[in-house]
Amino acid sequence: MGDVLAGIHATWEFDTDSVLIRFERGIRTPRLLQSLRERRVPHAALSSVTLTPGKRGTVVLRAVPRPGADPLLEVAAGQLKDGYDPYRLVLPAERGTLAAYYADEMRALLGPDAAEPAERFLVAAPEAPMQFKAYDGRAGFDGERVSFRWFWTGASTAKWKAGDQTFPVAELGGVEWRSPEAIDGYLRLLPRRPEGTAPVPGPVSCLHMNADTGAGAGAEPVTGPGADPAQDATGPVVAESVRSARADQDPAAVVFGLGYGPVHESLPFAAAVLESVRRKQPAHAAPAAVLPRPGRRDPADIAERIHHLGELHRAGLVTDDEFSAKKAQLLAEL
């Protein structure tokens, strides 16, 4: 096609085998999209193309990726709000006819496997090196190793005793990310289990993150399309006792808090790690992540988080409404 379709926050450039999506850097563009800058999406990575009415006199052109084609969406696992979806192009309603033309053109280029999950990632992940600041530590990734460096102001005693952590990608089996909007948002690293061995009995890695307006809570991240950790012989299997492990006590994890680990930093980081993990695994392996079961929180931990929340409130970093709502959520966990 070779044409360009400019919308709100993004521009799509159509090629014979792919679509190049460039995101604007303006202050109104969601920060996740700004951080992604641009993404080339092969037609082979798409399952369908939709055109629907939008809000306030707009239409929405959306390219729907195949499951397993994009590491970013695999990690997000349905937790992204519409405004953060990198596959949506919002246009004024008067451009609806033009959008319909391009939607038809793209549909005609979809491959014969469009309805099937992708066997490998077809969309490139953000590139390393990357780092971001979580509530209890700083996470870094150089392309081969993930590192956690604890903060004395936020890390638990268990993490201080364990010391700073480094995880070679070759030893990981998956990545689990939960929205920073959740009270227990985190990024978790899962250990790799060699084929034919028993499930890993030890704790898994987590990276706890803080609140951000870019993601919705409640979804359960799974890093492999259709993966069943109980049946996958090569993927990680998390023991029952490990599933209930708290991320703030896991030395392979960091926790998010208000202002720490926002979506636009933590999600691309998780996607980059997942892509590297998948690249180093056998082709038939499908790593999956299992969320820890929710349990009653330690009152001392709740008190510590409320104290920290109060400090942010006094510093003017949290509004009265945000303070009251978050405090109520924390107290509800007791």
Coordinates of C-alpha atoms in Angstrom, one line a residue:
M1 CA 0.0 0.0 0.0
G2 CA 2.7 2.5 1.0
D3 CA 0.1 5.0 2.4
V4 CA 0.0 6.9 5.7
L5 CA -3.0 7.3 7.9
A6 CA -2.6 9.8 10.7
G7 CA -4.8 9.6 13.8
I8 CA -4.9 10.8 17.3
H9 CA -1.6 10.0 19.1
A10 CA -0.4 7.8 16.3
T11 CA 0.3 7.4 12.6
W12 CA 0.1 4.1 10.6
E13 CA 2.3 3.7 7.6
F14 CA 1.2 0.8 5.4
D15 CA 3.7 -1.5 3.7
T16 CA 3.4 -4.6 1.6
D17 CA 4.1 -7.0 4.4
S18 CA 3.6 -4.9 7.6
V19 CA 2.3 -1.8 9.3
L20 CA 4.7 0.7 10.9
I21 CA 3.0 2.4 13.9
R22 CA 4.6 5.6 15.0
F23 CA 3.4 7.2 18.3
E24 CA 3.4 10.9 18.9
R25 CA 5.6 12.4 21.7
G26 CA 3.0 15.1 22.7
I27 CA 2.0 15.6 26.3
R28 CA -1.5 14.2 25.6
T29 CA -0.1 10.9 24.3
P30 CA -0.2 8.2 26.9
R31 CA 3.3 7.7 28.3
L32 CA 3.3 4.0 27.4
L33 CA 2.9 4.8 23.8
Q34 CA 5.5 7.5 24.0
S35 CA 8.0 5.1 25.5
L36 CA 7.3 2.6 22.7
R37 CA 8.0 5.3 20.0
E38 CA 7.3 3.0 17.0
R39 CA 6.4 -0.6 16.3
R40 CA 6.5 -2.6 13.1
V41 CA 3.7 -5.1 13.0
P42 CA 3.9 -7.8 10.2
H43 CA 0.6 -8.8 8.7
A44 CA 1.5 -12.3 9.7
A45 CA 1.1 -11.2 13.4
L46 CA -2.5 -10.1 13.0
S47 CA -5.7 -12.2 13.4
S48 CA -8.2 -9.6 12.3
V49 CA -8.9 -5.8 11.7
T50 CA -11.9 -4.0 13.2
L51 CA -13.5 -0.6 12.7
T52 CA -15.9 0.6 15.4
P53 CA -17.5 3.9 16.5
G54 CA -15.5 5.7 19.1
K55 CA -16.3 8.4 21.6
R56 CA -17.0 12.1 20.9
G57 CA -17.3 11.8 17.1
T58 CA -14.5 9.4 16.4
V59 CA -13.9 6.0 14.9
V60 CA -11.5 3.4 16.1
L61 CA -9.4 1.3 13.7
R62 CA -7.8 -1.7 15.5
A63 CA -5.4 -4.3 14.3
V64 CA -6.0 -7.4 16.5
P65 CA -2.8 -9.4 17.1
R66 CA -2.7 -13.2 17.1
P67 CA -2.2 -14.7 20.6
G68 CA 1.5 -15.2 21.2
A69 CA 2.6 -12.8 18.5
D70 CA 3.5 -9.8 20.6
P71 CA 5.5 -10.1 23.9
L72 CA 4.1 -6.8 25.2
L73 CA 0.5 -8.0 25.0
E74 CA 1.5 -11.4 26.3
V75 CA 2.9 -9.9 29.4
A76 CA 0.0 -7.4 29.8
A77 CA -2.5 -10.2 29.5
G78 CA -5.6 -8.1 29.0
Q79 CA -4.7 -5.5 31.7
L80 CA -4.2 -2.5 29.5
K81 CA -6.9 0.2 29.2
D82 CA -8.0 1.1 25.7
G83 CA -6.0 4.3 25.7
Y84 CA -2.8 2.3 26.2
D85 CA -3.5 -0.2 23.5
P86 CA -0.8 0.2 20.9
Y87 CA -3.0 -1.4 18.2
R88 CA -5.8 1.2 18.3
L89 CA -5.9 4.2 15.9
V90 CA -8.5 6.8 16.8
L91 CA -9.6 9.0 14.0
P92 CA -12.2 11.8 13.5
A93 CA -15.6 10.3 12.3
E94 CA -15.3 12.2 9.0
R95 CA -12.4 9.9 8.1
G96 CA -14.4 6.8 8.7
T97 CA -14.7 6.0 5.0
L98 CA -10.9 6.2 4.5
A99 CA -10.4 4.1 7.7
A100 CA -12.8 1.5 6.2
Y101 CA -10.8 1.3 3.0
Y102 CA -7.6 0.6 4.9
A103 CA -9.3 -1.9 7.1
D104 CA -10.4 -3.8 4.0
E105 CA -7.0 -3.6 2.5
M106 CA -5.4 -5.0 5.7
R107 CA -7.9 -7.8 5.9
A108 CA -7.0 -8.9 2.4
L109 CA -3.4 -9.3 3.4
L110 CA -3.9 -11.5 6.5
G111 CA -2.3 -14.9 6.3
P112 CA -3.9 -18.3 6.3
D113 CA -2.9 -18.8 9.9
A114 CA -4.5 -15.6 11.1
A115 CA -7.0 -17.5 13.3
E116 CA -4.3 -19.6 15.0
P117 CA -2.0 -18.6 17.9
A118 CA 1.5 -17.6 16.8
E119 CA 4.3 -20.2 17.4
R120 CA 6.8 -17.4 18.1
F121 CA 6.9 -13.7 18.7
L122 CA 6.5 -11.8 15.4
V123 CA 6.5 -8.3 16.9
A124 CA 9.8 -7.1 18.3
A125 CA 10.0 -6.3 22.1
P126 CA 11.5 -3.1 23.4
E127 CA 15.3 -3.3 23.3
A128 CA 17.6 -3.6 26.3
P129 CA 19.3 -2.1 28.3
M130 CA 16.4 -1.1 30.5
Q131 CA 15.8 -0.2 34.1
F132 CA 13.1 1.3 36.3
K133 CA 12.6 2.2 39.9
A134 CA 10.1 0.1 41.9
Y135 CA 9.0 0.6 45.5
D136 CA 11.6 -1.6 47.2
G137 CA 14.4 -1.7 44.6
R138 CA 15.7 -0.9 41.2
A139 CA 15.3 -3.4 38.3
G140 CA 17.8 -3.6 35.5
F141 CA 18.1 -5.7 32.4
D142 CA 21.1 -5.7 30.0
G143 CA 19.8 -8.3 27.6
E144 CA 21.4 -11.3 29.3
R145 CA 20.7 -10.7 33.0
V146 CA 18.0 -9.2 35.2
S147 CA 19.2 -7.5 38.4
F148 CA 17.3 -6.3 41.5
R149 CA 19.1 -3.8 43.8
W150 CA 17.2 -3.2 47.0
F151 CA 16.4 0.2 48.6
W152 CA 16.9 0.4 52.4
T153 CA 13.8 2.5 52.6
G154 CA 11.4 0.0 51.0
A155 CA 12.9 -3.5 50.9
S156 CA 11.7 -6.1 53.4
T157 CA 14.1 -7.7 55.9
A158 CA 13.9 -10.9 53.9
K159 CA 15.2 -9.2 50.8
W160 CA 18.0 -7.4 52.7
K161 CA 19.1 -10.8 54.1
A162 CA 19.1 -12.3 50.7
G163 CA 21.1 -9.4 49.2
D164 CA 20.9 -7.9 45.7
Q165 CA 19.9 -10.4 43.1
T166 CA 21.0 -11.2 39.5
F167 CA 19.2 -13.7 37.3
P168 CA 20.7 -14.9 34.0
V169 CA 18.0 -15.1 31.3
A170 CA 19.1 -18.6 30.5
E171 CA 17.9 -19.7 33.9
L172 CA 14.4 -18.2 33.7
G173 CA 11.3 -19.9 32.5
G174 CA 8.8 -17.0 32.2
V175 CA 7.7 -13.5 33.3
E176 CA 4.6 -12.5 35.2
W177 CA 3.4 -8.9 35.3
R178 CA 0.5 -7.6 37.2
S179 CA -0.8 -4.0 36.8
P180 CA 0.7 -1.3 39.0
E181 CA -2.9 -0.3 39.6
A182 CA -3.4 -3.4 41.7
I183 CA -2.5 -3.2 45.4
D184 CA -0.2 -6.2 44.8
G185 CA 1.1 -5.2 41.4
Y186 CA 4.4 -6.8 40.6
L187 CA 6.7 -8.2 38.0
R188 CA 7.6 -11.8 38.7
L189 CA 10.5 -13.8 37.2
L190 CA 9.8 -17.6 37.1
P191 CA 12.6 -20.1 37.2
R192 CA 13.2 -22.5 34.3
R193 CA 12.8 -26.2 34.9
P194 CA 14.9 -28.5 32.7
E195 CA 12.9 -31.1 30.8
G196 CA 12.0 -34.2 32.8
T197 CA 12.8 -32.7 36.2
A198 CA 10.4 -32.2 39.1
P199 CA 8.7 -28.8 39.8
V200 CA 10.8 -26.1 41.3
P201 CA 10.2 -26.1 45.0
G202 CA 11.9 -22.8 45.9
P203 CA 10.5 -19.3 45.8
V204 CA 10.0 -17.4 42.6
S205 CA 11.1 -13.9 41.7
C206 CA 8.8 -10.9 41.8
L207 CA 9.1 -7.3 41.1
H208 CA 6.4 -5.3 42.9
M209 CA 5.2 -2.2 41.2
N210 CA 3.2 0.9 42.2
A211 CA 0.0 2.6 41.0
D212 CA -0.2 4.1 37.5
T213 CA -3.1 5.2 35.4
G214 CA -2.1 3.0 32.5
A215 CA -3.4 -0.4 33.4
G216 CA -6.4 -2.0 34.8
A217 CA -6.4 -4.5 37.7
G218 CA -7.8 -7.9 38.1
A219 CA -6.5 -9.8 35.1
E220 CA -4.2 -12.8 35.6
P221 CA -1.1 -12.6 33.5
V222 CA 0.0 -15.7 31.6
T223 CA 3.1 -15.4 29.4
G224 CA 2.4 -18.3 27.0
P225 CA -0.7 -18.6 24.8
G226 CA -2.8 -21.5 26.1
A227 CA 0.0 -22.7 28.3
D228 CA -0.8 -25.0 31.2
P229 CA 1.9 -24.9 33.8
A230 CA 0.7 -28.2 35.3
Q231 CA 1.2 -30.0 32.0
D232 CA 4.1 -28.3 30.3
A233 CA 7.1 -30.5 30.8
T234 CA 9.6 -27.8 30.1
G235 CA 7.9 -24.7 31.5
P236 CA 8.0 -23.6 35.1
V237 CA 5.6 -25.2 37.5
V238 CA 5.0 -23.2 40.7
A239 CA 4.5 -25.4 43.8
E240 CA 1.3 -24.8 45.9
S241 CA 3.3 -23.3 48.7
V242 CA 5.1 -20.9 46.4
R243 CA 1.9 -19.6 44.8
S244 CA 1.0 -17.9 48.1
A245 CA 4.4 -16.3 48.4
R246 CA 4.2 -12.6 48.8
A247 CA 6.3 -10.6 46.4
D248 CA 7.6 -8.2 49.0
Q249 CA 9.2 -11.2 50.8
D250 CA 10.5 -12.8 47.6
P251 CA 14.1 -11.9 46.9
A252 CA 13.5 -12.4 43.2
A253 CA 10.8 -9.7 43.2
V254 CA 10.3 -5.9 43.7
V255 CA 7.0 -4.3 44.8
F256 CA 5.3 -1.2 43.3
G257 CA 3.9 1.7 45.3
L258 CA 2.5 5.1 44.4
G259 CA 4.9 6.7 42.0
Y260 CA 7.1 3.5 41.6
G261 CA 7.1 1.1 38.7
P262 CA 4.7 2.9 36.3
V263 CA 3.2 1.0 33.4
H264 CA 5.3 2.9 30.7
E265 CA 8.5 1.7 32.4
S266 CA 7.7 -1.7 33.9
L267 CA 5.6 -3.2 31.1
P268 CA 8.2 -2.7 28.3
F269 CA 10.8 -4.0 30.7
A270 CA 8.8 -7.2 31.3
A271 CA 8.2 -7.7 27.6
A272 CA 11.9 -7.3 26.8
V273 CA 12.8 -9.9 29.4
L274 CA 10.1 -12.3 28.2
E275 CA 11.3 -12.0 24.6
S276 CA 14.8 -12.9 25.7
V277 CA 13.6 -15.8 27.8
R278 CA 11.5 -17.2 25.0
R279 CA 14.4 -16.9 22.5
K280 CA 16.6 -19.0 24.7
Q281 CA 14.1 -21.8 25.3
P282 CA 13.3 -24.8 23.1
A283 CA 10.8 -24.1 20.4
H284 CA 8.2 -26.3 22.0
A285 CA 8.4 -24.7 25.4
A286 CA 5.6 -22.4 26.5
P287 CA 6.4 -20.6 29.7
A288 CA 3.5 -19.6 31.9
A289 CA 3.0 -17.5 35.0
V290 CA 0.8 -18.3 38.0
L291 CA -0.4 -15.6 40.3
P292 CA 0.1 -16.1 44.0
R293 CA -3.1 -16.8 45.8
P294 CA -4.4 -13.8 47.7
G295 CA -4.1 -14.1 51.4
R296 CA -4.5 -11.9 54.5
R297 CA -1.8 -9.3 54.8
D298 CA 0.5 -8.9 57.7
P299 CA -0.8 -6.0 59.8
A300 CA 2.7 -4.6 60.3
D301 CA 3.1 -4.6 56.5
I302 CA -0.2 -2.7 56.1
A303 CA 0.8 -0.2 58.7
E304 CA 4.1 0.4 56.9
R305 CA 2.4 1.0 53.6
I306 CA -0.1 3.4 55.2
H307 CA 2.8 5.3 56.8
H308 CA 4.5 5.6 53.4
L309 CA 1.3 6.7 51.8
G310 CA 0.9 9.3 54.5
E311 CA 4.4 10.6 53.7
L312 CA 3.5 11.0 50.0
H313 CA 0.2 12.7 51.0
R314 CA 2.0 15.2 53.2
A315 CA 4.5 15.9 50.5
G316 CA 1.7 16.7 48.1
L317 CA 2.3 13.8 45.8
V318 CA -1.0 12.2 46.6
T319 CA -4.4 14.0 46.7
D320 CA -6.8 13.8 49.6
D321 CA -9.1 11.5 47.6
E322 CA -6.3 9.3 46.4
F323 CA -5.0 9.0 50.0
S324 CA -8.4 8.1 51.4
A325 CA -9.1 5.5 48.7
K326 CA -5.8 3.8 48.9
K327 CA -5.8 3.7 52.7
A328 CA -9.3 2.1 52.6
Q329 CA -8.0 -0.5 50.1
L330 CA -5.1 -1.4 52.4
L331 CA -7.2 -1.6 55.5
A332 CA -9.6 -3.9 53.7
E333 CA -6.8 -6.5 53.4
L334 CA -6.6 -6.9 57.2

